[in-house]
Amino acid sequence: MAQPMQTTAPSRKKAEKHLPYWVEPAFTIVALGGFVIYAIWEVFWHNTGTYHNYVSPFFSPGVAGWFGFHVLTALYVVWVPFLFRFSCYYYRKEYFRGFFFHPAGCAVAEPKSHKTRPYTGERRFPFNLNNLHRYAWYLAVIVLIFLWKDTVQAFIFKNGFGVGLGSIILLINAVLLTAYTFSCHAFRNMVGGRKDCFSCANGKPSTGYKWWRRVSSWNQFHGAWAWASLFSVWAADLYIRLLIMGVFHDPRLF
Ligand code: FES
């Protein structure tokens, strides 16, 4: 007898089978909620995120202080990654499930109270701002360029090139944020999603097709990049904040 085609990896299937549906939304509430509270504390309660040659990702591009209004300039920077992350297709699923129970999981009924305020998708404010995701991506790429500039700067000390623990943390953060940005669904669509045929011109796979295949292979891990980059931003900022507070010294590895 013919076996049905297996479409899901066995280990993933097993994990999905054994995890109760509420684990994922509960994780989202704790991780994303904790990150937002931390970010508010960091941006509104601190004037700078710079320690010698290290710039915190919350304060990158390092323009805070250029105009003398630290909080305003920090906000000028922070809203771009915020809009980018919260309009992300992956995070939308996570926070709609975790915070709004719309619904809390696949095949899970919505709470009765939702009958009076049904799910409206992205048609009403503020969720219609999610439709700006592609534009948020353009802005996020600009911020990413500055982040890489800050990362290079993290390897340049007073006495020249060097490697501190902070340099490594900032480098890992920049790599993870790059992976998150370029595995974006909107970027995948920009690269090749608009075309009906990739090889009509000469019967060979076009450059667009090759790029679309490449971005698609990154895109399948987009959720993992999303969480990894969120935790790396958090860790990088916390590390620099503790250095500024004098809790410990940055160990020089090289
Ligand atoms: S879909 Fe997640 S960053 Fe674009």
Tab-separated table of C-alpha atoms and ligand atoms in Angstrom:
chain	number	residue	atom	x	y	z
A	1	MET	CA	0.000	0.000	0.000
A	2	ALA	CA	1.346	3.452	-0.900
A	3	GLN	CA	2.540	5.480	2.076
A	4	PRO	CA	1.229	9.058	2.404
A	5	MET	CA	3.903	11.659	1.651
A	6	GLN	CA	5.539	13.067	4.795
A	7	THR	CA	5.437	16.876	4.751
A	8	THR	CA	6.751	17.663	8.259
A	9	ALA	CA	10.062	16.671	9.851
A	10	PRO	CA	9.448	13.842	12.396
A	11	SER	CA	11.122	15.684	15.311
A	12	ARG	CA	9.055	18.816	14.667
A	13	LYS	CA	5.904	16.740	14.381
A	14	LYS	CA	6.701	15.082	17.710
A	15	ALA	CA	7.362	18.436	19.434
A	16	GLU	CA	4.135	19.895	18.066
A	17	LYS	CA	2.269	16.855	19.299
A	18	HIS	CA	3.540	17.103	22.865
A	19	LEU	CA	3.574	20.843	23.484
A	20	PRO	CA	0.290	22.248	24.776
A	21	TYR	CA	-0.998	25.071	22.557
A	22	TRP	CA	-0.568	27.701	25.300
A	23	VAL	CA	3.223	27.305	25.586
A	24	GLU	CA	3.962	29.424	22.520
A	25	PRO	CA	1.656	32.344	23.449
A	26	ALA	CA	2.909	32.225	27.053
A	27	PHE	CA	6.514	32.416	25.827
A	28	THR	CA	5.578	35.388	23.614
A	29	ILE	CA	3.978	37.249	26.514
A	30	VAL	CA	7.028	36.766	28.727
A	31	ALA	CA	9.744	37.367	26.091
A	32	LEU	CA	8.168	40.096	23.983
A	33	GLY	CA	6.464	41.792	26.945
A	34	GLY	CA	9.734	41.724	28.920
A	35	PHE	CA	11.650	43.152	25.969
A	36	VAL	CA	9.194	46.050	25.504
A	37	ILE	CA	9.299	46.933	29.222
A	38	TYR	CA	13.110	46.787	29.178
A	39	ALA	CA	13.245	48.944	26.006
A	40	ILE	CA	11.005	51.622	27.569
A	41	TRP	CA	13.201	51.677	30.676
A	42	GLU	CA	16.346	51.879	28.581
A	43	VAL	CA	15.231	54.621	26.192
A	44	PHE	CA	13.352	56.877	28.600
A	45	TRP	CA	15.549	56.539	31.658
A	46	HIS	CA	18.994	56.852	30.075
A	47	ASN	CA	20.747	59.594	28.184
A	48	THR	CA	23.384	57.528	26.477
A	49	GLY	CA	24.123	53.997	25.398
A	50	THR	CA	27.772	54.558	24.566
A	51	TYR	CA	30.724	53.097	26.474
A	52	HIS	CA	34.059	54.102	24.896
A	53	ASN	CA	33.957	52.539	21.406
A	54	TYR	CA	30.788	50.489	22.080
A	55	VAL	CA	27.374	51.797	21.024
A	56	SER	CA	24.246	50.037	22.239
A	57	PRO	CA	21.873	48.889	19.459
A	58	PHE	CA	19.137	50.922	21.190
A	59	PHE	CA	21.186	54.059	20.534
A	60	SER	CA	22.465	53.159	17.062
A	61	PRO	CA	22.974	55.099	14.821
A	62	GLY	CA	24.985	56.871	17.493
A	63	VAL	CA	23.279	60.193	16.936
A	64	ALA	CA	22.066	60.523	20.520
A	65	GLY	CA	23.613	63.701	21.787
A	66	TRP	CA	24.293	65.261	18.372
A	67	PHE	CA	21.500	67.722	18.957
A	68	GLY	CA	21.640	67.816	22.738
A	69	PHE	CA	18.241	66.138	23.184
A	70	HIS	CA	19.190	62.629	24.147
A	71	VAL	CA	15.748	61.175	24.678
A	72	LEU	CA	14.360	62.734	21.516
A	73	THR	CA	17.244	61.561	19.375
A	74	ALA	CA	17.033	58.087	20.892
A	75	LEU	CA	13.334	57.998	20.054
A	76	TYR	CA	14.128	59.236	16.566
A	77	VAL	CA	16.187	56.083	16.119
A	78	VAL	CA	14.209	53.533	18.078
A	79	TRP	CA	10.866	53.859	16.277
A	80	VAL	CA	12.302	52.340	13.064
A	81	PRO	CA	13.304	48.939	14.526
A	82	PHE	CA	10.124	49.050	16.618
A	83	LEU	CA	7.872	49.529	13.558
A	84	PHE	CA	9.894	46.957	11.618
A	85	ARG	CA	9.658	44.308	14.329
A	86	PHE	CA	6.028	44.863	15.255
A	87	SER	CA	4.836	44.881	11.642
A	88	CYS	CA	6.829	41.676	10.946
A	89	TYR	CA	4.589	38.888	9.622
A	90	TYR	CA	6.061	36.418	12.107
A	91	TYR	CA	5.633	38.642	15.177
A	92	ARG	CA	2.082	39.535	14.127
A	93	LYS	CA	1.152	35.864	14.465
A	94	GLU	CA	2.920	35.658	17.801
A	95	TYR	CA	1.407	38.724	19.453
A	96	PHE	CA	-2.068	38.157	18.041
A	97	ARG	CA	-1.942	34.753	19.693
A	98	GLY	CA	-0.127	35.736	22.875
A	99	PHE	CA	-1.657	39.079	23.774
A	100	PHE	CA	-5.027	39.141	22.021
A	101	PHE	CA	-6.042	35.446	21.771
A	102	HIS	CA	-7.081	36.036	18.154
A	103	PRO	CA	-6.950	33.002	18.440
A	104	ALA	CA	-4.474	31.634	20.995
A	105	GLY	CA	-3.614	28.704	18.723
A	106	CYS	CA	-4.690	26.733	15.665
A	107	ALA	CA	-8.171	25.261	16.134
A	108	VAL	CA	-8.488	26.948	19.553
A	109	ALA	CA	-11.758	28.821	20.027
A	110	GLU	CA	-11.519	32.539	20.742
A	111	PRO	CA	-12.810	33.756	24.136
A	112	LYS	CA	-16.515	34.634	24.234
A	113	SER	CA	-15.699	38.287	24.948
A	114	HIS	CA	-14.260	38.551	21.417
A	115	LYS	CA	-17.750	38.356	19.916
A	116	THR	CA	-18.218	42.065	20.718
A	117	ARG	CA	-14.816	43.019	19.252
A	118	PRO	CA	-14.101	40.581	16.436
A	119	TYR	CA	-10.795	40.194	14.680
A	120	THR	CA	-10.425	42.957	12.089
A	121	GLY	CA	-7.032	42.023	10.725
A	122	GLU	CA	-5.055	44.978	9.438
A	123	ARG	CA	-8.020	47.161	8.517
A	124	ARG	CA	-8.190	49.425	11.574
A	125	PHE	CA	-5.752	51.648	13.442
A	126	PRO	CA	-3.213	50.840	14.832
A	127	PHE	CA	-2.935	47.450	13.115
A	128	ASN	CA	-3.326	48.937	9.637
A	129	LEU	CA	0.192	50.344	10.222
A	130	ASN	CA	1.351	46.760	9.710
A	131	ASN	CA	0.761	47.314	5.999
A	132	LEU	CA	3.781	49.623	6.063
A	133	HIS	CA	6.088	46.678	6.677
A	134	ARG	CA	7.850	46.920	3.322
A	135	TYR	CA	8.649	50.614	3.958
A	136	ALA	CA	9.786	49.758	7.478
A	137	TRP	CA	12.157	47.255	5.839
A	138	TYR	CA	13.771	50.004	3.721
A	139	LEU	CA	14.337	52.112	6.849
A	140	ALA	CA	15.573	49.107	8.847
A	141	VAL	CA	18.257	48.465	6.212
A	142	ILE	CA	19.530	52.037	6.696
A	143	VAL	CA	19.677	51.479	10.463
A	144	LEU	CA	21.454	48.172	9.833
A	145	ILE	CA	24.181	49.936	7.846
A	146	PHE	CA	24.840	52.203	10.838
A	147	LEU	CA	24.773	49.183	13.138
A	148	TRP	CA	27.568	47.582	11.092
A	149	LYS	CA	29.513	50.845	11.261
A	150	ASP	CA	29.160	50.716	15.066
A	151	THR	CA	30.222	47.060	15.010
A	152	VAL	CA	33.435	47.874	13.128
A	153	GLN	CA	34.024	50.707	15.613
A	154	ALA	CA	33.708	48.157	18.450
A	155	PHE	CA	37.006	46.627	17.260
A	156	ILE	CA	38.893	49.914	17.206
A	157	PHE	CA	40.255	50.895	20.616
A	158	LYS	CA	42.388	53.872	21.655
A	159	ASN	CA	45.573	51.936	20.915
A	160	GLY	CA	44.307	50.459	17.636
A	161	PHE	CA	42.639	47.216	16.615
A	162	GLY	CA	41.513	44.947	19.438
A	163	VAL	CA	38.878	42.466	20.478
A	164	GLY	CA	36.921	42.816	23.680
A	165	LEU	CA	34.042	40.669	24.869
A	166	GLY	CA	31.780	43.571	23.893
A	167	SER	CA	33.175	43.524	20.330
A	168	ILE	CA	32.178	39.864	19.987
A	169	ILE	CA	28.702	40.461	21.452
A	170	LEU	CA	28.092	43.392	19.085
A	171	LEU	CA	29.346	41.362	16.119
A	172	ILE	CA	27.008	38.444	16.915
A	173	ASN	CA	24.157	40.933	17.278
A	174	ALA	CA	24.870	42.525	13.876
A	175	VAL	CA	25.023	39.102	12.185
A	176	LEU	CA	21.723	37.985	13.733
A	177	LEU	CA	19.991	41.265	12.866
A	178	THR	CA	21.254	40.959	9.282
A	179	ALA	CA	19.887	37.406	9.065
A	180	TYR	CA	16.556	38.574	10.485
A	181	THR	CA	16.326	41.527	8.067
A	182	PHE	CA	17.240	39.604	4.921
A	183	SER	CA	15.052	36.594	5.686
A	184	CYS	CA	12.033	38.936	5.762
A	185	HIS	CA	8.928	37.872	3.813
A	186	ALA	CA	8.680	41.341	2.246
A	187	PHE	CA	12.287	41.113	1.016
A	188	ARG	CA	11.565	37.666	-0.428
A	189	ASN	CA	8.648	39.168	-2.297
A	190	MET	CA	10.799	42.065	-3.523
A	191	VAL	CA	13.416	39.641	-4.831
A	192	GLY	CA	11.104	37.426	-6.832
A	193	GLY	CA	7.557	37.230	-5.560
A	194	ARG	CA	6.059	39.483	-8.208
A	195	LYS	CA	7.014	37.337	-11.188
A	196	ASP	CA	4.870	34.613	-12.740
A	197	CYS	CA	7.806	33.041	-14.557
A	198	PHE	CA	11.508	33.128	-13.704
A	199	SER	CA	12.875	31.552	-16.857
A	200	CYS	CA	10.694	32.726	-19.707
A	201	ALA	CA	13.364	34.847	-21.388
A	202	ASN	CA	15.865	32.125	-22.379
A	203	GLY	CA	14.583	28.941	-20.733
A	204	LYS	CA	17.221	29.122	-17.962
A	205	PRO	CA	16.698	30.011	-14.289
A	206	SER	CA	17.145	33.762	-13.987
A	207	THR	CA	19.270	35.593	-11.413
A	208	GLY	CA	16.000	36.607	-9.740
A	209	TYR	CA	15.058	32.951	-9.354
A	210	LYS	CA	18.407	32.087	-7.795
A	211	TRP	CA	18.057	34.950	-5.345
A	212	TRP	CA	14.468	34.002	-4.552
A	213	ARG	CA	15.609	30.419	-3.804
A	214	ARG	CA	18.392	31.741	-1.552
A	215	VAL	CA	16.153	34.154	0.356
A	216	SER	CA	13.499	31.418	0.652
A	217	SER	CA	16.039	29.150	2.335
A	218	TRP	CA	16.771	31.902	4.898
A	219	ASN	CA	13.088	32.711	5.189
A	220	GLN	CA	12.137	29.258	6.482
A	221	PHE	CA	14.073	30.077	9.684
A	222	HIS	CA	12.688	33.594	9.977
A	223	GLY	CA	10.988	32.869	13.312
A	224	ALA	CA	14.284	31.629	14.780
A	225	TRP	CA	16.155	34.712	13.479
A	226	ALA	CA	13.396	36.905	14.927
A	227	TRP	CA	13.827	35.575	18.464
A	228	ALA	CA	17.612	35.200	18.288
A	229	SER	CA	18.050	38.807	17.118
A	230	LEU	CA	15.643	40.097	19.760
A	231	PHE	CA	17.638	38.382	22.511
A	232	SER	CA	20.948	39.538	21.012
A	233	VAL	CA	19.783	43.187	20.977
A	234	TRP	CA	18.694	42.760	24.574
A	235	ALA	CA	21.975	41.117	25.625
A	236	ALA	CA	24.167	43.646	23.770
A	237	ASP	CA	22.375	46.594	25.321
A	238	LEU	CA	22.382	45.081	28.813
A	239	TYR	CA	26.107	44.337	28.546
A	240	ILE	CA	26.894	47.953	27.603
A	241	ARG	CA	24.525	49.297	30.272
A	242	LEU	CA	26.342	47.244	32.950
A	243	LEU	CA	29.704	48.534	31.665
A	244	ILE	CA	28.442	52.127	31.880
A	245	MET	CA	27.203	51.468	35.417
A	246	GLY	CA	30.655	50.130	36.340
A	247	VAL	CA	29.348	46.710	37.384
A	248	PHE	CA	32.323	45.045	35.650
A	249	HIS	CA	35.099	45.775	33.146
A	250	ASP	CA	35.113	44.654	29.549
A	251	PRO	CA	37.652	41.809	29.248
A	252	ARG	CA	40.090	42.369	26.355
A	253	LEU	CA	40.625	39.121	24.480
A	254	PHE	CA	43.145	40.500	22.027
B	1	FES	S1	8.354	39.421	7.858
B	1	FES	FE1	9.521	39.478	9.645
B	1	FES	S2	10.880	41.116	9.295
B	1	FES	FE2	9.654	41.080	7.490
